[in-house]
XYZ file of C-alpha atoms in Angstrom:
437
model
C 56.453 53.567 -20.972
C 54.392 50.377 -21.016
C 50.991 50.710 -22.725
C 47.966 50.160 -20.505
C 45.738 47.299 -21.695
C 42.145 48.324 -22.345
C 39.729 45.928 -20.631
C 36.618 48.018 -21.241
C 35.278 45.557 -23.815
C 34.597 43.088 -20.983
C 32.381 45.530 -19.084
C 29.137 44.433 -20.761
C 28.979 40.671 -21.226
C 25.651 39.254 -22.385
C 24.541 36.357 -20.159
C 22.016 34.227 -22.010
C 20.376 32.736 -18.898
C 20.177 35.966 -16.889
C 16.748 36.071 -15.212
C 16.975 39.603 -13.795
C 15.157 41.276 -16.702
C 12.595 38.520 -17.230
C 8.982 39.595 -16.755
C 7.155 37.416 -14.192
C 4.402 36.638 -16.718
C 6.881 35.267 -19.272
C 8.133 31.704 -19.032
C 11.893 31.715 -18.418
C 12.852 29.227 -21.121
C 10.858 31.232 -23.667
C 12.569 34.410 -22.506
C 16.011 32.807 -22.895
C 15.200 31.633 -26.415
C 13.922 35.115 -27.340
C 17.085 36.798 -26.075
C 19.230 34.293 -27.894
C 17.340 34.858 -31.156
C 17.647 38.645 -30.819
C 21.352 38.347 -30.137
C 21.917 36.104 -33.146
C 19.939 38.430 -35.441
C 21.920 41.443 -34.223
C 25.213 39.623 -34.769
C 24.161 38.639 -38.281
C 23.313 42.265 -39.125
C 26.628 43.492 -37.722
C 28.605 40.829 -39.574
C 26.821 41.640 -42.835
C 27.507 45.381 -42.390
C 31.127 44.693 -41.489
C 31.607 42.507 -44.583
C 30.062 45.208 -46.774
C 32.356 47.895 -45.326
C 35.469 45.750 -45.707
C 34.535 45.057 -49.316
C 34.118 48.833 -49.911
C 37.460 49.543 -48.237
C 39.199 47.015 -50.444
C 37.622 48.449 -53.614
C 38.375 52.043 -52.517
C 42.045 51.307 -51.851
C 42.368 49.650 -55.233
C 40.799 52.688 -56.909
C 43.066 55.086 -54.991
C 46.137 53.142 -56.078
C 44.945 53.239 -59.674
C 44.329 57.017 -59.560
C 47.710 57.697 -57.988
C 49.402 55.615 -60.668
C 47.604 57.440 -63.483
C 48.303 60.835 -61.887
C 52.001 60.014 -61.691
C 52.016 58.946 -65.354
C 50.331 62.196 -66.452
C 52.823 64.293 -64.483
C 55.693 62.344 -66.018
C 54.414 63.167 -69.502
C 54.377 66.843 -68.571
C 50.707 67.593 -69.143
C 47.333 66.138 -70.022
C 47.340 62.552 -71.276
C 44.207 61.430 -73.081
C 42.403 64.448 -71.683
C 43.105 63.517 -68.029
C 43.843 66.292 -65.571
C 46.389 65.332 -62.878
C 44.762 67.746 -60.422
C 41.344 66.121 -60.894
C 42.887 62.675 -60.418
C 44.539 63.814 -57.209
C 41.305 65.317 -55.862
C 39.361 62.110 -56.635
C 42.019 60.002 -54.925
C 41.867 62.184 -51.799
C 38.053 61.901 -51.640
C 38.224 58.127 -51.994
C 40.856 58.002 -49.259
C 38.557 59.959 -46.934
C 35.677 57.543 -47.708
C 37.941 54.571 -46.944
C 38.965 56.106 -43.611
C 35.309 56.701 -42.712
C 34.505 53.055 -43.417
C 37.470 51.929 -41.326
C 36.231 53.992 -38.395
C 32.774 52.398 -38.721
C 34.329 48.920 -38.694
C 36.308 49.849 -35.572
C 33.127 51.172 -33.958
C 31.317 47.889 -34.679
C 34.166 45.916 -33.115
C 34.420 48.272 -30.138
C 30.674 48.170 -29.350
C 30.307 44.461 -30.038
C 28.323 42.546 -27.414
C 30.375 39.729 -25.936
C 28.889 36.386 -24.903
C 30.069 32.848 -24.307
C 30.014 32.058 -28.035
C 32.285 34.869 -29.297
C 34.480 35.576 -26.267
C 36.832 32.761 -27.122
C 37.267 29.874 -29.521
C 38.768 26.402 -29.295
C 42.183 26.093 -30.949
C 42.944 22.567 -29.785
C 40.898 19.884 -28.063
C 42.002 16.486 -26.816
C 41.101 13.908 -24.187
C 43.775 12.021 -22.232
C 42.824 8.742 -20.553
C 45.128 6.975 -18.140
C 44.901 3.427 -19.494
C 46.949 1.787 -16.760
C 44.803 3.249 -14.002
C 41.539 2.400 -15.770
C 42.577 -1.187 -16.496
C 43.287 -1.873 -12.826
C 40.307 -0.002 -11.415
C 37.215 -2.003 -10.607
C 33.944 -0.588 -9.437
C 32.488 -2.383 -6.425
C 29.521 -0.077 -6.072
C 26.303 -2.082 -6.057
C 23.546 -0.713 -8.255
C 19.974 -1.887 -8.222
C 17.970 -2.507 -11.386
C 14.893 -0.555 -12.397
C 11.992 -1.805 -10.227
C 9.572 -4.062 -12.162
C 6.532 -1.913 -11.308
C 8.350 1.222 -12.429
C 9.465 -0.446 -15.644
C 5.885 -1.571 -16.308
C 4.567 1.940 -15.674
C 6.997 3.400 -18.185
C 6.598 0.630 -20.728
C 10.249 -0.375 -20.489
C 12.127 -3.531 -19.572
C 13.970 -3.607 -16.218
C 17.662 -3.096 -16.677
C 20.752 -3.077 -14.504
C 23.245 -0.220 -14.869
C 26.884 -0.538 -13.812
C 28.473 2.760 -12.893
C 31.949 3.443 -14.311
C 34.900 4.784 -12.411
C 37.641 3.821 -9.989
C 37.223 1.456 -7.091
C 34.869 2.743 -4.423
C 33.460 1.445 -1.154
C 30.533 -0.990 -1.499
C 27.312 0.786 -0.612
C 24.151 -0.642 0.835
C 21.418 -1.141 -1.748
C 18.264 0.568 -0.533
C 14.842 -0.151 -1.831
C 13.237 2.456 -4.035
C 10.744 3.548 -1.378
C 13.466 3.974 1.260
C 15.602 5.997 -1.147
C 12.731 8.308 -2.067
C 11.749 8.798 1.553
C 15.315 9.755 2.465
C 16.241 11.979 -0.509
C 12.947 13.259 -1.919
C 13.663 16.874 -0.907
C 16.956 16.936 -2.842
C 15.403 15.360 -5.950
C 12.430 17.739 -5.901
C 14.714 20.760 -5.584
C 16.833 19.524 -8.493
C 13.779 18.934 -10.688
C 12.659 22.571 -10.221
C 15.947 24.257 -11.261
C 15.671 26.376 -14.429
C 19.176 27.836 -14.616
C 21.836 25.608 -16.165
C 24.539 27.189 -13.996
C 22.591 26.431 -10.810
C 21.943 22.915 -12.089
C 25.663 22.370 -12.667
C 26.540 23.544 -9.156
C 23.743 21.462 -7.630
C 24.950 18.332 -9.438
C 28.475 18.817 -8.155
C 27.157 19.327 -4.639
C 24.636 16.442 -4.503
C 26.022 14.072 -7.137
C 26.112 11.136 -4.716
C 22.292 11.252 -4.597
C 21.334 12.499 -8.053
C 23.427 9.967 -9.997
C 21.845 6.991 -8.240
C 19.591 4.771 -10.352
C 16.633 5.394 -8.047
C 16.890 9.150 -8.682
C 16.494 8.728 -12.446
C 13.590 6.359 -11.802
C 11.992 8.976 -9.564
C 12.328 11.665 -12.249
C 10.849 9.365 -14.892
C 7.814 8.680 -12.718
C 7.522 12.399 -11.945
C 7.409 13.176 -15.675
C 4.671 10.611 -16.239
C 2.674 11.781 -13.220
C 2.944 15.469 -14.173
C 1.805 14.785 -17.740
C -1.175 12.727 -16.553
C -2.121 15.535 -14.133
C -1.963 18.184 -16.860
C 1.277 19.841 -15.642
C 2.861 19.926 -19.092
C 5.379 22.740 -18.492
C 6.675 21.153 -15.297
C 6.912 17.810 -17.107
C 9.149 19.384 -19.772
C 11.423 20.887 -17.117
C 11.730 17.589 -15.224
C 12.361 15.827 -18.555
C 15.261 18.190 -19.268
C 16.736 17.572 -15.816
C 16.339 13.819 -16.293
C 18.065 13.932 -19.681
C 20.951 15.861 -18.125
C 21.513 12.983 -15.707
C 21.322 10.466 -18.558
C 23.787 12.450 -20.681
C 26.262 12.733 -17.812
C 25.984 8.999 -17.133
C 26.605 8.162 -20.802
C 29.623 10.480 -20.925
C 30.965 8.904 -17.734
C 30.675 5.448 -19.301
C 32.564 6.547 -22.427
C 35.341 8.195 -20.389
C 35.338 5.493 -17.688
C 35.105 8.098 -14.975
C 32.697 8.724 -12.080
C 29.697 10.853 -13.118
C 30.687 13.667 -10.734
C 33.997 14.114 -12.589
C 32.422 14.689 -16.007
C 29.825 17.294 -14.976
C 32.005 20.280 -16.042
C 32.893 18.564 -19.331
C 29.249 18.021 -20.252
C 28.256 21.626 -19.567
C 31.199 22.834 -21.657
C 29.890 20.706 -24.508
C 26.415 22.139 -24.089
C 27.908 25.602 -24.624
C 28.619 24.571 -28.219
C 25.738 25.091 -30.627
C 25.935 21.603 -32.167
C 25.893 19.705 -28.862
C 23.247 22.037 -27.434
C 20.906 21.400 -30.370
C 21.475 17.658 -30.133
C 20.622 17.741 -26.430
C 17.403 19.708 -27.075
C 16.400 17.182 -29.736
C 16.910 14.377 -27.219
C 14.758 16.174 -24.657
C 11.990 16.699 -27.221
C 12.041 13.002 -28.151
C 11.837 12.031 -24.487
C 8.920 14.426 -23.914
C 7.063 12.868 -26.850
C 7.569 9.373 -25.377
C 6.255 10.507 -21.994
C 3.176 12.036 -23.628
C 2.436 8.844 -25.581
C 2.949 6.702 -22.485
C 0.619 8.965 -20.461
C -2.146 8.444 -23.024
C -1.643 4.663 -22.940
C -1.497 4.591 -19.146
C -4.705 6.584 -18.870
C -6.471 4.111 -21.182
C -5.158 1.171 -19.142
C -6.414 2.725 -15.909
C -9.838 3.385 -17.415
C -10.031 -0.206 -18.670
C -9.050 -1.587 -15.258
C -11.603 0.651 -13.577
C -14.342 -0.480 -15.956
C -13.399 -4.127 -15.462
C -13.529 -3.680 -11.704
C -17.073 -2.320 -11.958
C -18.173 -5.233 -14.159
C -16.795 -7.843 -11.755
C -17.763 -6.469 -8.385
C -17.106 -9.048 -5.664
C -19.641 -9.512 -2.846
C -18.246 -11.170 0.271
C -20.687 -13.328 2.285
C -20.507 -13.946 6.008
C -20.087 -17.471 7.364
C -23.735 -17.577 8.432
C -24.832 -16.633 4.911
C -22.605 -19.340 3.406
C -24.023 -22.134 5.601
C -25.576 -25.034 3.684
C -28.836 -26.834 4.540
C -26.972 -29.190 6.880
C -25.214 -26.424 8.787
C -21.786 -26.830 7.144
C -19.698 -24.121 5.495
C -18.831 -25.043 1.855
C -15.500 -23.188 2.167
C -14.563 -25.507 5.032
C -15.886 -28.700 3.407
C -14.361 -28.221 -0.051
C -10.656 -28.450 1.013
C -11.360 -31.731 2.889
C -12.661 -33.521 -0.233
C -10.409 -35.833 -2.259
C -8.386 -33.894 -4.814
C -10.202 -35.396 -7.781
C -13.597 -34.430 -6.325
C -12.339 -30.867 -5.786
C -11.274 -30.634 -9.419
C -14.626 -32.044 -10.574
C -16.620 -29.513 -8.534
C -14.326 -26.673 -9.618
C -14.694 -27.555 -13.310
C -18.352 -28.659 -12.968
C -17.362 -31.968 -14.567
C -19.910 -34.694 -13.697
C -18.034 -37.615 -15.368
C -14.931 -36.763 -13.348
C -17.048 -36.679 -10.172
C -18.384 -40.150 -11.037
C -14.852 -41.471 -11.482
C -13.770 -39.925 -8.184
C -16.641 -41.599 -6.306
C -15.946 -44.987 -7.918
C -12.399 -44.860 -6.557
C -13.728 -44.596 -2.969
C -15.183 -47.244 -0.674
C -18.897 -47.233 0.172
C -18.267 -45.648 3.563
C -16.023 -42.939 2.081
C -18.574 -42.164 -0.643
C -21.395 -41.763 1.875
C -19.213 -39.700 4.237
C -18.066 -37.224 1.624
C -21.419 -36.968 -0.175
C -23.196 -36.364 3.145
C -20.857 -33.423 3.829
C -21.283 -32.188 0.244
C -25.089 -32.203 0.641
C -25.029 -30.603 4.106
C -22.793 -27.790 2.836
C -24.944 -27.134 -0.237
C -22.260 -28.075 -2.770
C -24.679 -30.702 -4.146
C -28.507 -30.520 -4.032
C -29.977 -34.032 -4.488
C -33.368 -34.754 -6.020
C -35.227 -33.052 -8.836
C -36.577 -29.666 -7.962
C -34.765 -29.738 -4.658
C -37.434 -31.990 -3.025
C -34.853 -33.710 -0.818
C -33.085 -30.499 0.205
C -32.970 -30.172 3.959
C -35.422 -27.423 4.796
C -36.557 -28.292 8.281
C -33.845 -27.449 10.806
C -35.576 -29.629 13.433
C -34.768 -32.763 11.344
C -31.042 -31.927 10.885
C -30.063 -34.273 13.694
C -32.071 -37.203 12.354
C -29.353 -39.704 11.350
C -31.685 -41.860 9.249
C -32.799 -38.947 7.089
C -29.187 -37.774 6.672
C -28.001 -41.201 5.579
C -30.955 -41.467 3.201
C -30.132 -38.075 1.641
C -26.456 -39.006 1.288
C -27.333 -42.338 -0.285
C -29.717 -40.671 -2.712
C -27.013 -38.156 -3.661
C -24.549 -40.975 -4.360
C -27.178 -42.700 -6.473
C -27.870 -39.544 -8.457
C -24.194 -39.039 -9.236
C -23.368 -42.661 -10.036
C -26.650 -43.395 -11.810
C -27.846 -46.136 -9.394
C -30.602 -46.250 -6.770
C -29.529 -45.867 -3.149
C -28.202 -49.049 -1.579
C -27.406 -50.824 -4.865
C -23.942 -51.877 -5.929
C -22.068 -49.349 -8.005
C -21.426 -50.680 -11.525
C -17.975 -50.601 -13.117
C -19.102 -48.190 -15.867
C -21.754 -45.844 -14.465
C -24.097 -43.992 -16.794
C -23.314 -40.308 -17.458
C -25.298 -37.968 -15.168
C -26.780 -34.767 -16.482
C -25.061 -32.165 -14.306
C -23.300 -31.057 -11.168
C -24.165 -28.444 -8.569
C -27.965 -27.952 -8.936
C -31.124 -29.970 -8.705
C -32.109 -28.971 -12.228
C -28.815 -30.264 -13.698
C -29.077 -33.475 -11.636
C-alpha cells in the first residue's frame, strides 16, 4: 500500500506582509518589521535549542556505546572487573538511551511545529541566467524617450538626462509633453504611489507597466517626493520614494539583461525575497530619502530668497498719461526711435557717449531728436529745471520749442545755442536731470 504524503506542515504559512492582523493605529511598514523581527528571534531560539539537543543526543549515544562495550567486557571476564557491576552498567545505558529518545522526540516536535515562510520553505540549489545573444544583437529599440524636463531637473538639483529603454524592437510611440502625460495618467501614478503591499505592487506593475515605466512617471514620483517633504508629509514621502526606487531598480535590471522592464518585474521581486538584496534595496531607499530631505531644505531656502527679493524690488507700472513728458510725448515711444548710440548712452547714463552720438548727426537731426527727448522728459534742459515746459498753453509755440531744443543741444555739447559744434566738445556733467546738467 502506498504511503500517504503528509501535507499538514503547509497549513500554517507565515506571510510577512499580511495586513489582516495589523492594528489601524500602527503603521503597516512598522508592523511588518516587528513581525519579521519576532519571527527571526523565534527561529534563532529554536535553532539554538535544536543544536543543543542534537549535541546531547550525540554525546548520549557515545556514552551508551561505551557502557555497552564495558558491560560486555565485564561479562566476558565472568564477574566484576575493577569493581564495575555489569548490571549497573546496563541500567545506566538504558537510562541514557531513554534520555536520547526523549531529546529526539523534542527535535521532531520542533521540526513538526516549525513556522514556514518564504525564507525557509525552499532554497536555491542552482541559479543561472540565459541570454539569447543572436536575438539581442539584432534587436533595436525604436521607442522614443524624452529627457528629464529642464525645470524638473532644476527642481531636483540634477542635470537633464536622456534614458534609452532596452529591449526588442517596438513600435515608435508619440512623445508627449510632461504636462499631457500627467493629465492623462495621473490617476494610475497616484494609485501606484499609495500601494503598501509588495505583492500588490508587483501585480500593478505587470498590469500598468506601459505607463509606470515611462520616464515622465519617474519624474512625477520624484516631484511628488519633493512636494510631500516640503508639505510635511514625511511618511507618504518615504512610501513614494520606495515606489520610485522600485521603478529605478527594475529599469537598471532591464538594462543589464537587455529586456523590456515588464519582463524583469518577477525577477526583481524574487531577488528582493533574498535577505542580501532586500537590505541593499532598503539602503538605496534610505539614501534617496536623505537626498530628498536635503533638497527640500535647499528648495525652501531658495523660495524664501526669491520671495524676499521680490518684495525688495517691487515694480510699479505707470499708465501712459502718468508717463507723459512736459511736451506731451511718451518716453517709451520716443526712446526706440532714437539712434542706437543715443539709446545706449541714455541707458548707461553716459554723457560722453551722448556727445559723440550728437556730433555724428546733422544740425537738423540733432534738433529733431533733442526736441523729442526734451518733450518726453528724457532730458531736462537748464539748471534747476528753469526751461522745463510747465505751461501747457505754450506747448504749441514753435519758437519756444526750437529754443528749448537748441538749449538742450548746447548743454549736451558744451556750446551755446546756435553756435557751431566743435570737433572735440567739452565733457558735460551729467545726463537725465537738470542737476546733473
